[in-house]
Coordinates of C-alpha atoms and ligand atoms in Angstrom, one line a residue:
X136 CA 86.2 161.8 86.5
X137 CA 88.3 161.8 89.7
X138 CA 91.9 162.3 89.1
X139 CA 94.1 160.0 91.3
X140 CA 95.8 162.0 94.0
X141 CA 99.5 161.0 94.0
X142 CA 99.8 161.9 97.6
X143 CA 96.8 159.9 98.6
X144 CA 98.6 156.6 99.2
X145 CA 101.1 158.0 101.7
X146 CA 98.7 160.1 103.6
X147 CA 95.9 157.6 103.5
X148 CA 96.2 156.5 107.1
X149 CA 96.1 160.0 108.7
X150 CA 93.3 160.9 106.3
X151 CA 91.2 157.9 107.4
X152 CA 91.8 158.8 111.0
X153 CA 90.7 162.4 110.4
X154 CA 87.5 161.3 108.7
X155 CA 86.8 158.9 111.5
X156 CA 87.3 161.6 114.1
X157 CA 85.1 164.2 112.2
X158 CA 82.3 161.7 111.8
X159 CA 82.4 161.0 115.5
X160 CA 82.3 164.7 116.3
X161 CA 79.3 165.2 114.1
X162 CA 77.1 162.5 115.6
X163 CA 78.0 162.4 119.3
X164 CA 78.4 164.4 122.4
X165 CA 81.8 165.4 123.7
X166 CA 81.9 163.1 126.7
X167 CA 80.9 160.0 124.8
X168 CA 83.4 161.0 122.2
X169 CA 86.4 161.0 124.5
X170 CA 85.8 157.4 125.7
X171 CA 85.1 156.2 122.1
X172 CA 88.1 158.0 120.8
X173 CA 90.3 156.1 123.2
X174 CA 88.8 152.8 122.0
X175 CA 89.2 153.7 118.4
X176 CA 92.8 154.6 118.9
X177 CA 93.6 151.7 121.2
X178 CA 91.9 148.9 119.4
X179 CA 93.3 149.1 115.8
X180 CA 96.9 149.3 116.9
X181 CA 97.6 145.8 115.9
X182 CA 95.7 146.2 112.7
X183 CA 97.6 149.3 111.7
X184 CA 98.6 149.2 108.0
X185 CA 102.3 148.9 107.7
X186 CA 104.2 151.5 105.6
X187 CA 105.1 149.0 102.9
X188 CA 101.4 148.2 102.2
X189 CA 100.6 151.8 101.4
X190 CA 102.2 152.2 98.0
X191 CA 103.0 150.1 95.0
X192 CA 106.0 147.8 95.6
X193 CA 109.4 147.8 93.9
X194 CA 109.4 147.0 90.2
X195 CA 110.0 143.3 89.6
X196 CA 111.6 143.8 86.2
X197 CA 115.2 143.5 87.4
X198 CA 114.9 140.1 89.0
X199 CA 116.0 137.9 86.1
X200 CA 118.1 136.1 88.7
X201 CA 116.7 136.4 92.2
X202 CA 118.6 137.4 95.3
X203 CA 117.7 137.0 99.0
X204 CA 116.0 139.9 100.8
X205 CA 118.4 142.8 101.6
X206 CA 117.5 142.3 105.2
X207 CA 119.4 139.0 105.0
X208 CA 122.7 140.7 104.1
X209 CA 124.5 139.3 107.2
X210 CA 123.9 135.7 105.9
X211 CA 127.0 135.3 103.9
X212 CA 130.1 133.1 103.5
X213 CA 133.0 134.4 105.5
X214 CA 136.7 133.8 105.3
X215 CA 136.9 133.0 108.9
X216 CA 135.3 133.7 112.2
X217 CA 132.7 136.4 112.1
X218 CA 134.4 137.9 115.1
X219 CA 137.5 138.4 113.0
X220 CA 135.9 139.5 109.9
X221 CA 132.5 141.0 110.7
X222 CA 130.8 141.5 107.4
X223 CA 133.0 141.5 104.4
X224 CA 133.6 138.5 102.3
X225 CA 137.1 139.0 100.7
X226 CA 138.2 135.8 98.9
X227 CA 141.7 135.7 97.8
X228 CA 140.9 133.7 94.7
X229 CA 144.3 133.7 93.2
X230 CA 145.7 131.5 96.0
X231 CA 144.9 128.8 98.5
X232 CA 141.8 130.1 100.2
X233 CA 138.5 129.1 101.7
X234 CA 135.2 130.5 102.8
X235 CA 132.8 129.2 105.5
X236 CA 129.1 128.5 105.2
X237 CA 126.9 130.5 107.7
X238 CA 125.5 127.3 109.4
X239 CA 123.7 129.2 112.1
X240 CA 121.4 130.8 109.5
X241 CA 120.6 127.7 107.5
X242 CA 117.4 125.8 107.6
X243 CA 116.8 122.2 106.5
X244 CA 119.3 120.0 104.7
X245 CA 120.1 121.9 101.5
X246 CA 122.8 124.6 101.4
X247 CA 121.8 127.4 99.0
X248 CA 124.3 127.6 96.1
X249 CA 125.4 131.1 97.0
X250 CA 126.3 130.0 100.6
X251 CA 128.0 126.7 99.8
X252 CA 131.5 126.7 101.4
X253 CA 134.5 127.1 99.2
X254 CA 138.0 125.7 99.2
X255 CA 140.6 126.5 96.6
X256 CA 144.2 125.3 96.2
X257 CA 144.9 127.8 93.5
X258 CA 141.9 130.0 92.6
X259 CA 139.3 128.9 90.1
X260 CA 139.6 128.6 86.4
X261 CA 136.9 130.3 84.4
X262 CA 136.1 127.3 82.1
X263 CA 134.2 127.7 78.8
X264 CA 131.9 124.6 78.8
X265 CA 132.0 124.6 75.0
X266 CA 135.7 124.0 75.0
X267 CA 135.9 121.7 78.1
X268 CA 136.2 118.0 77.7
X269 CA 136.3 115.1 80.1
X270 CA 139.0 112.6 79.1
X271 CA 138.8 109.0 80.2
X272 CA 142.0 106.9 79.5
X273 CA 144.5 104.4 81.0
X274 CA 143.5 100.8 81.4
X275 CA 140.5 101.1 79.1
X276 CA 139.6 99.6 75.8
X277 CA 138.5 103.0 74.3
X278 CA 139.8 106.4 75.3
X279 CA 136.9 108.7 75.7
X280 CA 136.7 112.5 75.2
X281 CA 133.3 113.6 76.3
X282 CA 132.1 117.2 75.8
X283 CA 129.9 118.8 78.5
X284 CA 127.0 118.9 76.2
X285 CA 127.3 115.2 75.4
X286 CA 127.7 114.2 79.0
X287 CA 124.4 115.9 79.8
X288 CA 122.7 113.6 77.4
X289 CA 123.8 110.5 79.3
X290 CA 121.3 108.8 81.8
X291 CA 121.6 110.9 84.9
X292 CA 121.0 110.7 88.7
X293 CA 120.0 113.3 91.3
X294 CA 121.5 112.7 94.8
X295 CA 121.6 114.7 98.0
X296 CA 125.1 114.5 99.6
X297 CA 127.0 116.5 102.1
X298 CA 130.5 117.7 101.3
X299 CA 133.0 118.4 104.1
X300 CA 136.6 119.5 104.0
X301 CA 138.7 117.2 106.1
X302 CA 140.2 120.4 107.6
X303 CA 136.7 121.4 108.9
X304 CA 136.7 122.0 112.7
X305 CA 140.5 122.1 112.6
X306 CA 140.6 125.1 115.0
X307 CA 138.8 123.1 117.7
X308 CA 141.5 120.5 118.2
X309 CA 141.8 121.1 121.9
X310 CA 142.8 124.8 121.5
X311 CA 139.5 126.6 121.3
X312 CA 140.5 129.1 118.7
X313 CA 137.2 129.7 117.1
X314 CA 134.0 131.0 118.6
X315 CA 131.2 130.7 116.0
X316 CA 129.7 127.7 114.4
X317 CA 130.4 129.2 111.0
X318 CA 134.1 129.9 111.8
X319 CA 134.7 126.5 113.4
X320 CA 132.5 124.1 111.4
X321 CA 131.5 126.0 108.3
X322 CA 133.5 123.9 105.8
X323 CA 130.5 121.6 105.4
X324 CA 127.6 122.0 103.0
X325 CA 125.0 119.8 101.4
X326 CA 123.4 119.9 97.9
X327 CA 121.4 117.9 95.5
X328 CA 123.9 117.0 92.7
X329 CA 123.0 115.9 89.2
X330 CA 125.3 113.9 87.1
X331 CA 126.4 110.6 85.5
X332 CA 127.7 107.6 87.4
X333 CA 131.3 106.6 86.8
X334 CA 130.1 103.0 86.4
X335 CA 128.2 104.0 83.3
X336 CA 131.2 106.0 81.8
X337 CA 133.5 103.1 82.5
X338 CA 131.2 100.6 80.9
X339 CA 131.4 102.7 77.7
X340 CA 135.2 103.0 78.0
X341 CA 135.5 99.3 78.8
X342 CA 137.9 99.1 81.7
X343 CA 140.2 96.2 82.2
X344 CA 138.7 94.8 85.4
X345 CA 141.6 92.4 86.0
X346 CA 144.3 95.1 86.1
X347 CA 142.3 98.3 87.1
X348 CA 142.7 99.1 90.8
X349 CA 142.5 102.9 90.9
X350 CA 141.1 105.9 89.1
X351 CA 143.0 109.1 89.1
X352 CA 140.9 112.2 89.0
X353 CA 142.5 115.4 87.9
X354 CA 141.2 119.0 87.9
X355 CA 141.7 121.6 85.2
X356 CA 142.8 124.3 87.7
X357 CA 146.4 125.5 87.8
X358 CA 147.5 123.2 90.7
X359 CA 146.0 120.2 88.7
X360 CA 144.6 118.9 91.9
X361 CA 144.6 115.1 91.6
X362 CA 143.6 112.2 93.8
X363 CA 143.4 108.4 93.5
X364 CA 140.2 106.5 94.1
X365 CA 139.9 102.7 94.6
X366 CA 138.1 101.2 91.6
X367 CA 135.6 99.5 93.9
X368 CA 134.5 102.8 95.3
X369 CA 134.6 104.5 91.9
X370 CA 132.2 101.9 90.5
X371 CA 130.0 102.1 93.6
X372 CA 128.4 105.6 94.0
X373 CA 130.9 108.0 92.6
X374 CA 129.6 110.3 89.8
X375 CA 130.5 113.2 87.6
X376 CA 128.2 116.1 88.5
X377 CA 127.3 119.0 86.3
X378 CA 124.4 120.5 88.3
X379 CA 123.9 121.6 91.9
X380 CA 120.5 122.3 93.5
X381 CA 118.8 122.5 90.1
X382 CA 121.2 124.7 88.2
X383 CA 124.6 124.4 86.6
X384 CA 127.4 123.9 89.1
X385 CA 128.7 127.2 90.4
X386 CA 132.2 128.2 89.2
X387 CA 133.2 128.0 92.9
X388 CA 132.0 124.4 93.0
X389 CA 133.8 123.2 89.8
X390 CA 131.9 124.4 86.8
X391 CA 131.3 122.8 84.4
X392 CA 132.1 119.3 85.9
X393 CA 133.2 117.9 89.3
X394 CA 133.6 114.6 90.8
X395 CA 131.3 113.6 93.7
X396 CA 132.7 110.9 96.0
X397 CA 129.8 110.5 98.5
X398 CA 130.8 110.6 102.2
X399 CA 134.5 111.1 101.5
X400 CA 136.7 114.1 102.4
X401 CA 136.1 117.2 100.3
X402 CA 139.5 117.2 98.7
X403 CA 138.8 114.0 96.7
X404 CA 135.7 115.6 95.1
X405 CA 137.8 117.0 92.3
X406 CA 136.4 120.2 90.9
X407 CA 136.8 121.4 87.2
X408 CA 137.2 117.7 86.4
X409 CA 139.1 117.2 83.2
X410 CA 140.7 113.7 83.4
X411 CA 140.0 110.3 84.7
X412 CA 142.8 107.8 84.3
X413 CA 142.3 104.1 85.2
X414 CA 145.5 102.7 86.7
X415 CA 146.8 99.7 88.7
X416 CA 148.5 101.9 91.4
X417 CA 147.5 105.0 93.3
X418 CA 149.1 108.3 92.2
X419 CA 150.6 109.2 95.6
X420 CA 150.1 112.8 94.6
X421 CA 151.1 115.7 96.9
X422 CA 147.5 115.9 98.1
X423 CA 147.4 112.3 99.2
X424 CA 150.9 112.1 100.8
X425 CA 152.2 115.4 102.2
X426 CA 148.7 116.7 102.5
X427 CA 145.5 114.9 103.5
X428 CA 147.5 112.1 105.3
X429 CA 147.1 112.2 109.0
X430 CA 150.2 112.0 111.2
X431 CA 149.6 110.0 114.3
X432 CA 151.3 110.2 117.7
X433 CA 153.3 107.0 117.2
X434 CA 155.2 108.1 114.1
X435 CA 152.8 106.4 111.9
X436 CA 150.4 108.1 109.4
X437 CA 146.8 107.4 108.5
X438 CA 146.9 107.3 104.7
X439 CA 143.8 107.7 102.6
X440 CA 141.6 108.4 105.5
X441 CA 138.8 109.3 103.2
X442 CA 135.6 108.7 105.0
X443 CA 134.1 111.5 107.0
X444 CA 132.9 109.9 110.2
X445 CA 129.6 110.7 111.9
X446 CA 129.4 114.2 113.2
X447 CA 126.8 116.7 114.5
X448 CA 126.8 120.2 115.7
X449 CA 124.2 122.4 117.3
X450 CA 123.7 125.5 115.1
X451 CA 121.2 127.3 117.4
X452 CA 122.0 128.4 120.0
X453 CA 125.6 128.6 119.0
X454 CA 128.9 130.5 119.7
X455 CA 128.7 134.2 119.6
X456 CA 124.9 134.4 119.9
X457 CA 123.1 135.9 122.9
X458 CA 119.8 134.5 124.2
X459 CA 117.6 137.6 124.5
X460 CA 115.6 136.3 127.5
X461 CA 114.8 133.3 129.6
X462 CA 112.2 130.9 128.3
X463 CA 111.7 128.4 125.5
X464 CA 114.3 127.8 122.8
X465 CA 114.4 125.1 120.1
X466 CA 117.8 123.7 120.0
X467 CA 118.6 122.9 116.3
X468 CA 121.5 121.3 114.6
X469 CA 122.9 119.3 111.7
X470 CA 124.2 115.7 111.7
X471 CA 125.8 113.7 108.9
X472 CA 127.9 110.6 108.3
X473 CA 130.1 109.5 105.5
X474 CA 129.1 105.9 106.2
X475 CA 125.4 106.2 105.5
X476 CA 122.3 107.5 107.3
X477 CA 122.1 109.2 110.6
X478 CA 119.9 106.9 112.8
X479 CA 119.8 109.1 116.0
X480 CA 121.1 112.3 117.6
X481 CA 121.3 112.7 121.4
X482 CA 121.4 116.1 123.1
X483 CA 122.7 116.9 126.5
X484 CA 122.0 120.3 128.2
X485 CA 124.2 119.6 131.2
X486 CA 127.6 119.1 129.7
X487 CA 127.2 115.4 129.0
X488 CA 125.8 114.1 132.3
X489 CA 122.4 113.3 130.9
X490 CA 121.4 112.6 127.3
X491 CA 118.1 112.6 125.5
X492 CA 117.0 111.7 122.0
X493 CA 116.6 114.7 119.7
X494 CA 113.8 114.9 117.1
X495 CA 114.8 114.4 113.5
X496 CA 113.2 117.4 111.8
X497 CA 114.1 116.6 108.1
X498 CA 114.2 113.8 105.7
X499 CA 117.1 111.4 106.3
X500 CA 119.2 110.8 103.2
X501 CA 122.4 108.6 103.5
X502 CA 125.6 110.7 103.4
X503 CA 123.6 113.9 103.6
X504 CA 123.0 116.5 106.3
X505 CA 120.1 115.6 108.6
X506 CA 118.5 118.3 110.8
X507 CA 117.6 117.7 114.4
X508 CA 115.7 119.7 117.0
X509 CA 115.3 119.5 120.8
X510 CA 113.0 121.6 123.0
X511 CA 114.7 123.4 125.8
X512 CA 114.1 126.0 128.5
X513 CA 116.7 128.6 129.4
X514 CA 116.1 129.2 133.1
X515 CA 118.9 131.7 133.5
X516 CA 121.2 129.1 134.9
X517 CA 124.5 128.0 133.3
X518 CA 124.0 125.2 130.8
X519 CA 126.3 123.3 128.4
X520 CA 124.6 122.1 125.2
X521 CA 126.2 119.1 123.3
X522 CA 124.9 116.9 120.5
X523 CA 126.2 113.5 119.4
X524 CA 125.4 111.7 116.2
X525 CA 124.9 108.0 115.8
X526 CA 124.9 106.5 112.3
X527 CA 123.6 103.3 110.7
X528 CA 126.8 101.4 111.5
X529 CA 126.2 102.1 115.2
X530 CA 129.2 104.5 115.4
X531 CA 128.8 107.2 118.1
X532 CA 130.4 110.6 117.7
X533 CA 133.3 110.9 120.2
X534 CA 134.4 113.6 122.7
X535 CA 137.4 115.7 121.6
X536 CA 139.5 114.2 124.4
X537 CA 138.8 110.7 123.2
X538 CA 139.9 111.6 119.6
X539 CA 143.0 113.4 120.8
X540 CA 143.9 110.3 122.9
X541 CA 143.7 107.9 120.0
X542 CA 145.3 110.2 117.4
X543 CA 147.7 112.4 119.2
X544 CA 148.4 116.1 118.9
X545 CA 150.1 116.1 115.4
X546 CA 146.8 115.4 114.0
X547 CA 144.7 118.1 112.3
X548 CA 142.2 116.7 109.8
X549 CA 139.0 114.8 110.4
X550 CA 138.0 116.3 113.7
X551 CA 134.5 114.9 114.1
X552 CA 134.3 115.3 117.8
X553 CA 131.4 116.7 119.7
X554 CA 130.9 120.5 120.0
X555 CA 129.9 121.9 123.3
X556 CA 128.3 125.4 123.7
X557 CA 128.3 126.9 127.2
X558 CA 125.3 129.2 127.9
X559 CA 126.2 131.7 130.5
X560 CA 123.7 133.2 133.0
X561 CA 123.4 136.3 130.9
X562 CA 122.5 134.2 127.8
X563 CA 125.9 134.5 126.1
X564 CA 126.9 131.4 124.1
X565 CA 130.6 130.3 124.2
X566 CA 132.7 127.6 122.6
X567 CA 134.0 125.1 125.1
X568 CA 136.1 122.0 124.5
X569 CA 135.3 118.9 126.6
Ligands
MTE869 N1 140.5 120.8 91.1 C1 140.3 121.1 92.5 N2 139.4 120.3 93.1 C2 139.2 120.5 94.4 C3 139.9 121.5 95.1 C4 140.9 122.3 94.4 O1 141.5 123.2 94.9 N3 141.0 122.1 93.1 N4 139.8 121.6 96.5 C5 139.3 120.4 97.2 C6 139.0 120.6 98.6 S1 140.3 120.6 99.7 C7 137.7 120.6 99.0 S2 137.4 120.7 100.7 C8 136.6 120.7 98.1 C9 135.8 121.9 98.3 O2 134.7 122.0 97.5 P1 133.8 123.3 97.3 O3 134.7 124.5 97.1 O4 132.9 123.1 96.3 O5 133.1 123.5 98.7 O6 137.0 120.6 96.7 C10 138.1 119.8 96.5 N5 138.3 119.7 95.1
MO870 MO1 139.4 120.3 101.8

């Protein structure tokens, strides 16, 4: 019996080479050998067996919950611009905080749960789903107290929707503070949510349709984040979600229950949802008066500006990246609209002088991220890449200057203007505002 030689696997390659060489020596003359030897060494270079193929792989026992390859360790949520905070992710969970999705590294329309952006007004509560209940009360015939376990037995839906904080792209309001697509636009993500439509829950509760005008949704976190939603919208496509991309909601995203208000600003998608109150007036809570109301230039305010208008952003190439060489690049980006489906995306590579239609490279779902691509050659000359989204209502994404003109400089939220990336002659990609 031949005993396995432990060393064999690691020295296999050199051993094979040695045997090859010796067999050549045995059968051939020295002159022939030297030319053959060259061939033997030159030809198999591309077929060389990589180091990781030469021994048994890592044990797979510890993967009860899988993680990305350790070579992807740079693909993480960040608190702000990667330039400011290179690698670490340090969420201050006990206070108002946020983290940005690494848009430049994403592919397709779904944001992996571990990379979904976060926004907290007061940290997150660690809720025991056995003890949590959703309360429905107010202008209803029957008050309901629904456990998480019971809610999961209701007829459910699965829907792909984007979620965007209305403060997303805030740093780009004419001031050019950010530099990477993650740091500027990373407060948007997209997931497939599973849950129960409010229309179904309200049918069970029996709402008073003559009097009911609003639903107040309140979270179980310490700030009791609460928002009012018009009853017509609530009965349309709003639902209570308990799952996200095939698994329970992440604690960060509102475990065990959150409200999904498709196409509307992030803050109305109440996380850790504990209460829905049917009322005849809005709540006028802090987060719909002092915050999340948009001050205009003419002393007026835009109240309840809920819908996230059509927007797109090129994620590759994008700010902070360096194109390694001249040649072909696929421009790639994301587009979404709170009013429905993206119907087209245009791309300009000369700062907006000429526009061409981009390819749509994903499925198109209403109120979800859609991916687009555009073939492009980097010739070594300066270029300015811009994308603009067009949605099913015919709305065209505006320039920043256009938005600033109509809204004034007090404005901060809802910046859906076009992002321009300047490619310098050395391949460096910079944020420019046009
Ligand atoms: N209860 C509660 N719900 C909340 C918040 C919060 O702090 N508390 N933040 C809101 C804001 S401002 C946004 S943008 C989204 C962020 O959702 P995410 O953290 O799942 O990305 O949740 C909203 N819902
Ligand atoms: Mo937000």
